[in-house]
Structure formats: C-alpha cells, structure tokens
C-alpha cells in the first residue's frame, strides 16, 4: 500500500515521515524542482512467525506500507496544499495521510497566524474536493464534445461514462466526496482511470506537542459529513522522530520513563489498514510464508490476481483453511483429514487470516 503524506506548510509533515520511516528513505525524481522521498515500513504480522516455525521456509515476507513525502508545492501562495505536480502524484497513491498541526511552538510560527486544527483540516479536504471538481469539469466537457462528434454507432458505449461523471460531479457539489458515494460496479469501473482524490481513504494525523491536549475529529466542531469515514491518529512527530533514531533499548527505556505506549508507527499502521478496509490472507510453503494485504471481502479470483495477474485468469479454485485451524492441525494435510480445509470458488469472499492455496490452470 502506497500512502502519500501531505500537509500545510509548517505542519511537520516531513517530521512525521521521518518518524514513521525511522529516517530510512530513498529519493525519487518527481518532476519539477523537488524530489519525493519514499520510505518502506514492514507491517509485522505475528501469525507469520508461528507459520514460519511450522514450515521453516526459505523466506518470510511481511506486508509493506510505502510512505511518500511529497515535494514542496509549486503554487505561488505557500498556504496552498496542491499544485499540479502534487495532484499527479496523489493520483497514484492508495491512501493519504493528512498531517494536521496541533502543536504550539513559537520557534515554528504557523503561516496562518494561529494553530487551528479544524480550519486546517477543512482547508485540506476542500482542496482535494476542488481538485476532483476541476478534473470532473474537464472530463465532462471532453466527453460531451466527443459524444457530439461520435458516429451514431459509437454513442451508446460513450453515454454511461458521461452520465457517471455528471452524477459524481453533482454529488460532490452537494458535499459528498466520492469515497462516501455508493456507486454501482459499472459506474465505478467507468471512473476508475480518473483516480479521483476524494475516492481514496484518508487518515488524519494530528501532530501534537509532547504535552497538552490532543484533538479528536469529534471535538473539532466539523459537520459529520465532512469527517465521515476518515481515520484518525495522533503523534508527537518530533518526539517520535528522536525516538526512531535511538537504539531499540534506548527507545524502550525512554518510552517507559515518559509513560508512552507502543511506537506511533504501530498505531499509524493499524489505523491505515482499518481506514483502507484491508485484511491479510496468508500463503505457506517451503519456499516462503507470506502475508498479502487485500480489501476485506475481495473475491477469491481477484485475490489470486494480487499474487500474479495470470492467477486470476487461470483460476480454478481456492483451497482455504483458517489460520487457527492450520496451527492446531499442524499441516494442511492434517487439516484436509479433519475436514477444515475447504474448496472455494471464484466468488468466495476472502477473510482475514485465511490461508489459501490457489489452484491455477497455466
């Protein structure tokens, strides 16, 4: 999963990035004047350690989250969040982490003159909405013009996409982001290539001080339809950045002295998965034991495609056993004998903790 970190100036978004990635990142060209930094974080699934004990595979592969620290904006006003380059990058992300400033530091003045999490969050969400509206307006004009010029035989295939664009545009204008809209599969498919920003999961990260009150979405006084479906997490990015650069022993001792719980990255990973609606199915064998993050309820045939696109095309059936049953039985063969290994078809909705072997026609 690729998660883009964005925030208004002086929100501490790069500090959040450093805290989450422990200062380990690579730099990639993103066009324009500034680079984009990318850091990879393992999503450690304790079930893999147990399965590794059973199978002794050559390798154990945890799921990963890639965090992106986007380059600076390219608009004239430094209070603006998104320029054209940022929009293009965000379209390729699976989700967005919006860093909202909630700390007071006279040495780092807020460009708006005061610290106001509600104002800043509303501003960022509004920019995402505006970006989608501009995309929709251009798409509507292009599709309508193309429909006029098309031959009569071509028009029936073009109409559904234009109607989907107009429907979604109207709903956004009435205040409903795409992630809150219920679209039939045909309409969602017609809009997929646009990669609208308000269709993506959003996690709000309140960047707090080391002490003082911690804001919550419910306490900001925003309308329920503005905050519906948003994930939220809080962290003191500067403190977490410092801790991330310590040895594990030093960081643990420091956390205990401050009365802190688990590292912020663990809470962020959990919230990201929950907000994006992700679960993990597992594969096992002598070669590797691996966790595969997928949308909750994804159909077995589509889940097979996450391993390799050919697996989806050649899908025959899925052999499924629950993680708990596999651990109790000690092997898939024993699970088959006890009747807890099931044969499922292409429309089976995959669940978290399913251990699956896909049978494929190659």
Coordinates of C-alpha atoms in Angstrom, one line a residue:
X1 CA 0.0 0.0 0.0
X2 CA 1.3 3.4 -1.0
X3 CA 0.4 6.3 1.3
X4 CA 1.1 9.9 0.4
X5 CA 1.8 12.2 3.3
X6 CA 0.6 15.8 2.8
X7 CA 0.2 18.8 5.0
X8 CA 0.1 22.6 5.0
X9 CA 3.4 24.5 5.5
X10 CA 4.9 24.1 9.0
X11 CA 2.6 21.3 9.8
X12 CA 5.5 18.9 10.3
X13 CA 4.7 16.5 7.5
X14 CA 8.4 15.7 6.8
X15 CA 9.0 15.2 10.5
X16 CA 6.0 12.8 10.6
X17 CA 7.6 11.0 7.6
X18 CA 10.9 10.7 9.3
X19 CA 9.2 9.4 12.5
X20 CA 7.3 6.7 10.6
X21 CA 10.3 5.6 8.5
X22 CA 12.9 5.9 11.2
X23 CA 14.9 8.2 8.9
X24 CA 15.3 5.5 6.3
X25 CA 14.2 6.5 2.9
X26 CA 15.2 6.8 -0.7
X27 CA 14.8 9.8 -3.0
X28 CA 13.0 9.6 -6.4
X29 CA 12.6 12.2 -9.0
X30 CA 9.1 13.6 -9.1
X31 CA 9.4 16.2 -11.7
X32 CA 9.7 19.9 -11.1
X33 CA 12.2 21.4 -8.6
X34 CA 11.9 19.0 -5.6
X35 CA 12.3 15.2 -5.1
X36 CA 9.9 12.9 -3.4
X37 CA 11.1 10.8 -0.5
X38 CA 9.9 7.2 -0.1
X39 CA 10.2 5.1 3.0
X40 CA 9.2 1.4 3.3
X41 CA 7.7 0.1 6.6
X42 CA 7.1 -3.6 7.4
X43 CA 3.6 -4.4 8.7
X44 CA 4.7 -7.2 11.0
X45 CA 2.0 -9.9 11.3
X46 CA 2.8 -12.2 14.3
X47 CA 1.0 -15.0 12.6
X48 CA 3.8 -15.3 10.1
X49 CA 6.3 -16.1 12.9
X50 CA 4.1 -19.0 14.0
X51 CA 3.8 -20.3 10.5
X52 CA 7.5 -19.9 9.9
X53 CA 8.1 -22.2 12.9
X54 CA 5.8 -24.8 11.2
X55 CA 7.2 -24.6 7.7
X56 CA 10.8 -23.4 8.0
X57 CA 10.5 -21.6 4.7
X58 CA 13.5 -20.1 2.8
X59 CA 12.0 -16.6 3.4
X60 CA 9.2 -14.9 5.3
X61 CA 7.7 -11.9 3.7
X62 CA 5.7 -9.3 5.7
X63 CA 3.3 -6.9 4.0
X64 CA 4.7 -3.4 3.5
X65 CA 3.5 0.2 3.5
X66 CA 5.3 2.7 1.4
X67 CA 5.1 6.3 2.8
X68 CA 5.6 9.2 0.3
X69 CA 6.9 12.6 1.5
X70 CA 5.7 14.7 -1.4
X71 CA 7.9 17.5 -2.8
X72 CA 7.0 21.2 -1.9
X73 CA 4.1 22.8 -3.6
X74 CA 4.5 24.7 -6.8
X75 CA 1.9 27.4 -6.3
X76 CA 2.6 31.0 -5.5
X77 CA 0.8 31.0 -2.2
X78 CA 2.6 28.9 0.4
X79 CA -0.7 28.3 2.1
X80 CA -1.9 26.2 -0.8
X81 CA -1.6 22.4 -0.5
X82 CA -1.7 21.1 -4.0
X83 CA -0.2 22.2 -7.2
X84 CA -0.4 20.2 -10.5
X85 CA 2.6 18.1 -9.7
X86 CA 1.2 17.1 -6.3
X87 CA -2.1 16.2 -7.8
X88 CA -0.5 13.9 -10.3
X89 CA 1.5 12.1 -7.6
X90 CA -1.5 11.8 -5.3
X91 CA -3.5 10.1 -8.1
X92 CA -1.0 7.2 -7.9
X93 CA -1.4 6.7 -4.1
X94 CA -3.6 4.2 -2.5
X95 CA -4.4 6.4 0.5
X96 CA -3.5 9.8 2.0
X97 CA -2.2 10.7 5.4
X98 CA -3.2 14.3 6.2
X99 CA -0.9 15.9 8.7
X100 CA -2.7 18.5 10.8
X101 CA -0.7 20.8 13.1
X102 CA -1.8 20.6 16.7
X103 CA 1.4 21.8 18.4
X104 CA 2.3 25.3 19.6
X105 CA 5.9 26.3 19.0
X106 CA 6.9 30.0 18.9
X107 CA 10.1 28.9 17.0
X108 CA 7.9 27.4 14.2
X109 CA 5.2 30.1 13.6
X110 CA 2.1 29.0 11.8
X111 CA 1.8 30.8 8.4
X112 CA -1.9 31.4 9.2
X113 CA -1.1 33.2 12.4
X114 CA -2.6 30.6 14.8
X115 CA -2.9 26.9 15.4
X116 CA -6.3 25.7 14.4
X117 CA -6.7 22.0 13.5
X118 CA -10.3 22.4 12.4
X119 CA -9.5 25.2 10.0
X120 CA -6.5 23.4 8.5
X121 CA -8.3 20.1 8.1
X122 CA -11.3 21.7 6.4
X123 CA -8.9 23.6 4.1
X124 CA -7.1 20.4 3.0
X125 CA -10.2 18.4 2.4
X126 CA -11.6 21.4 0.4
X127 CA -8.5 21.4 -1.8
X128 CA -8.9 17.6 -2.5
X129 CA -12.6 18.3 -3.4
X130 CA -11.6 21.2 -5.6
X131 CA -9.1 19.1 -7.5
X132 CA -11.7 16.5 -8.2
X133 CA -14.2 19.1 -9.4
X134 CA -11.7 20.5 -11.8
X135 CA -10.9 17.1 -13.1
X136 CA -14.6 16.3 -13.5
X137 CA -15.4 19.5 -15.3
X138 CA -12.6 18.8 -17.8
X139 CA -13.8 15.2 -18.2
X140 CA -17.4 16.3 -18.7
X141 CA -16.5 18.8 -21.4
X142 CA -14.2 16.4 -23.2
X143 CA -16.8 13.5 -23.1
X144 CA -19.7 15.7 -24.1
X145 CA -17.7 17.1 -27.0
X146 CA -16.6 13.6 -28.0
X147 CA -20.2 12.4 -27.9
X148 CA -21.3 15.1 -30.3
X149 CA -18.6 14.2 -32.8
X150 CA -19.0 10.4 -32.5
X151 CA -20.7 8.3 -35.0
X152 CA -24.2 7.1 -34.1
X153 CA -23.0 3.5 -33.6
X154 CA -20.3 4.7 -31.1
X155 CA -22.5 6.8 -28.9
X156 CA -24.2 4.1 -26.8
X157 CA -20.8 3.0 -25.4
X158 CA -19.8 6.6 -24.5
X159 CA -23.0 7.6 -22.7
X160 CA -22.5 5.6 -19.5
X161 CA -19.2 7.2 -18.7
X162 CA -20.5 10.7 -19.3
X163 CA -23.6 10.0 -17.1
X164 CA -21.3 8.6 -14.3
X165 CA -19.1 11.7 -14.5
X166 CA -22.2 14.1 -14.2
X167 CA -23.7 12.0 -11.4
X168 CA -20.5 12.1 -9.3
X169 CA -19.9 15.7 -10.0
X170 CA -23.3 16.7 -8.8
X171 CA -22.9 14.7 -5.6
X172 CA -19.5 16.3 -4.9
X173 CA -21.0 19.8 -5.4
X174 CA -23.7 18.8 -2.8
X175 CA -20.9 18.0 -0.3
X176 CA -20.4 14.2 -0.7
X177 CA -16.9 13.1 -1.6
X178 CA -16.6 10.1 -3.8
X179 CA -15.5 7.7 -1.0
X180 CA -18.9 8.3 0.6
X181 CA -20.9 7.8 -2.6
X182 CA -22.4 4.4 -3.3
X183 CA -21.7 3.6 -7.0
X184 CA -22.8 0.5 -9.0
X185 CA -19.8 -1.5 -10.2
X186 CA -20.4 -0.4 -13.8
X187 CA -20.1 3.3 -12.8
X188 CA -17.1 2.8 -10.5
X189 CA -15.4 0.9 -13.4
X190 CA -16.2 3.8 -15.8
X191 CA -14.5 6.3 -13.4
X192 CA -11.6 4.1 -12.3
X193 CA -8.9 5.6 -14.6
X194 CA -9.5 9.1 -13.3
X195 CA -8.1 8.2 -9.9
X196 CA -10.1 10.8 -8.1
X197 CA -8.6 12.1 -4.9
X198 CA -11.8 12.1 -2.8
X199 CA -12.3 8.4 -3.7
X200 CA -9.2 7.5 -1.7
X201 CA -9.1 6.6 2.0
X202 CA -7.9 9.5 4.2
X203 CA -6.2 9.2 7.6
X204 CA -5.9 12.4 9.7
X205 CA -2.7 12.6 11.7
X206 CA -2.8 15.2 14.4
X207 CA 0.8 16.3 15.0
X208 CA 0.8 17.2 18.7
X209 CA 3.3 18.6 21.2
X210 CA 4.9 16.4 23.8
X211 CA 2.3 17.6 26.3
X212 CA -1.0 19.4 26.1
X213 CA -4.5 18.4 24.8
X214 CA -4.8 16.1 21.9
X215 CA -7.6 17.0 19.4
X216 CA -10.0 14.4 18.1
X217 CA -12.1 14.6 15.0
X218 CA -15.3 14.5 17.0
X219 CA -14.2 17.5 19.0
X220 CA -13.4 19.8 16.1
X221 CA -16.9 21.0 15.6
X222 CA -16.9 20.0 11.9
X223 CA -20.0 18.7 10.2
X224 CA -20.5 14.9 10.4
X225 CA -20.5 14.6 6.6
X226 CA -17.0 16.3 6.5
X227 CA -15.4 13.8 8.9
X228 CA -17.4 10.6 8.0
X229 CA -15.1 7.7 7.1
X230 CA -11.9 9.5 8.0
X231 CA -9.3 7.6 10.0
X232 CA -7.5 9.4 12.8
X233 CA -4.3 9.0 14.8
X234 CA -2.2 11.4 16.9
X235 CA 1.5 11.5 17.5
X236 CA 4.2 13.9 18.6
X237 CA 6.2 13.8 15.4
X238 CA 9.3 15.5 16.8
X239 CA 9.5 13.2 19.8
X240 CA 8.8 10.1 17.7
X241 CA 11.5 11.2 15.2
X242 CA 14.0 11.4 18.0
X243 CA 13.0 8.0 19.4
X244 CA 13.1 6.4 15.9
X245 CA 16.8 7.3 15.7
X246 CA 17.7 5.7 19.0
X247 CA 18.6 2.0 19.5
X248 CA 15.6 -0.2 20.4
X249 CA 16.9 -0.5 24.0
X250 CA 17.3 3.3 24.4
X251 CA 13.9 4.0 22.9
X252 CA 12.1 1.4 25.1
X253 CA 13.8 2.9 28.2
X254 CA 12.8 6.4 27.2
X255 CA 9.2 5.4 26.4
X256 CA 8.9 3.8 29.8
X257 CA 10.3 6.9 31.5
X258 CA 7.7 9.0 29.7
X259 CA 4.8 6.6 30.2
X260 CA 4.4 6.1 26.5
X261 CA 2.8 3.1 24.9
X262 CA 3.8 1.5 21.6
X263 CA 5.7 3.5 18.9
X264 CA 3.4 5.7 16.9
X265 CA 4.2 3.8 13.7
X266 CA 2.3 0.8 15.1
X267 CA -0.8 2.8 15.7
X268 CA -0.5 4.5 12.3
X269 CA -0.2 1.2 10.5
X270 CA -3.2 -0.2 12.3
X271 CA -5.3 2.9 11.5
X272 CA -4.2 2.8 7.9
X273 CA -5.3 -0.8 7.5
X274 CA -8.6 -0.2 9.2
X275 CA -9.4 3.0 7.2
X276 CA -8.5 1.4 3.9
X277 CA -10.5 -1.7 4.8
X278 CA -7.6 -4.0 4.4
X279 CA -7.1 -7.6 5.7
X280 CA -4.4 -10.2 5.0
X281 CA -4.7 -13.6 3.5
X282 CA -1.7 -15.9 4.0
X283 CA 0.2 -18.3 1.8
X284 CA 2.5 -21.0 3.2
X285 CA 5.1 -23.4 1.8
X286 CA 8.7 -24.5 1.9
X287 CA 9.7 -21.6 -0.3
X288 CA 8.0 -18.8 1.5
X289 CA 5.5 -17.8 4.1
X290 CA 3.8 -14.5 3.2
X291 CA 1.0 -12.1 4.1
X292 CA -0.9 -10.5 1.2
X293 CA -2.9 -7.3 2.1
X294 CA -6.2 -7.1 0.2
X295 CA -9.6 -5.3 0.6
X296 CA -11.8 -7.0 3.1
X297 CA -14.2 -9.4 1.2
X298 CA -12.3 -9.4 -2.0
X299 CA -13.4 -12.3 -4.2
X300 CA -11.0 -15.3 -4.4
X301 CA -10.4 -14.9 -8.1
X302 CA -9.3 -11.3 -7.6
X303 CA -7.2 -12.2 -4.6
X304 CA -5.4 -14.7 -6.7
X305 CA -4.6 -11.8 -9.1
X306 CA -2.7 -10.0 -6.3
X307 CA -0.1 -12.8 -6.5
X308 CA 0.1 -12.7 -10.3
X309 CA -2.3 -11.5 -12.9
X310 CA -2.2 -14.9 -14.6
X311 CA -3.5 -16.5 -11.4
X312 CA -6.8 -14.6 -11.8
X313 CA -7.1 -15.5 -15.5
X314 CA -6.4 -19.2 -14.9
X315 CA -8.2 -19.5 -11.5
X316 CA -9.8 -22.9 -10.9
X317 CA -10.5 -22.9 -7.2
X318 CA -9.0 -21.9 -3.8
X319 CA -8.1 -24.3 -1.0
X320 CA -8.8 -22.4 2.2
X321 CA -8.0 -23.2 5.8
X322 CA -8.3 -20.8 8.7
X323 CA -5.0 -19.8 10.3
X324 CA -6.2 -21.0 13.7
X325 CA -7.2 -24.4 12.2
X326 CA -3.8 -24.8 10.4
X327 CA -1.9 -24.0 13.6
X328 CA -4.0 -26.5 15.6
X329 CA -3.7 -29.2 12.9
X330 CA 0.0 -28.6 12.2
X331 CA -0.3 -29.0 8.5
X332 CA -2.6 -28.6 5.5
X333 CA -2.7 -32.3 5.0
X334 CA -3.9 -32.9 8.5
X335 CA -6.5 -30.1 8.0
X336 CA -7.8 -31.9 5.0
X337 CA -8.2 -35.1 7.0
X338 CA -10.1 -33.2 9.7
X339 CA -12.4 -31.6 7.2
X340 CA -11.4 -28.0 8.0
X341 CA -9.7 -27.4 4.6
X342 CA -12.4 -26.1 2.2
X343 CA -12.6 -25.9 -1.5
X344 CA -13.9 -22.5 -2.6
X345 CA -14.9 -21.0 -6.0
X346 CA -14.1 -17.7 -7.6
X347 CA -16.8 -15.7 -5.8
X348 CA -15.7 -16.7 -2.3
X349 CA -15.1 -13.5 -0.2
X350 CA -11.7 -13.7 1.3
X351 CA -11.4 -13.1 5.1
X352 CA -8.5 -12.0 7.3
X353 CA -6.4 -15.0 8.4
X354 CA -7.4 -17.3 5.5
X355 CA -4.5 -19.4 4.5
X356 CA -5.0 -20.1 0.8
X357 CA -3.6 -22.3 -1.9
X358 CA -4.8 -21.2 -5.3
X359 CA -5.2 -23.9 -8.0
X360 CA -4.4 -22.4 -11.3
X361 CA -4.7 -23.5 -15.0
X362 CA -1.5 -22.3 -16.6

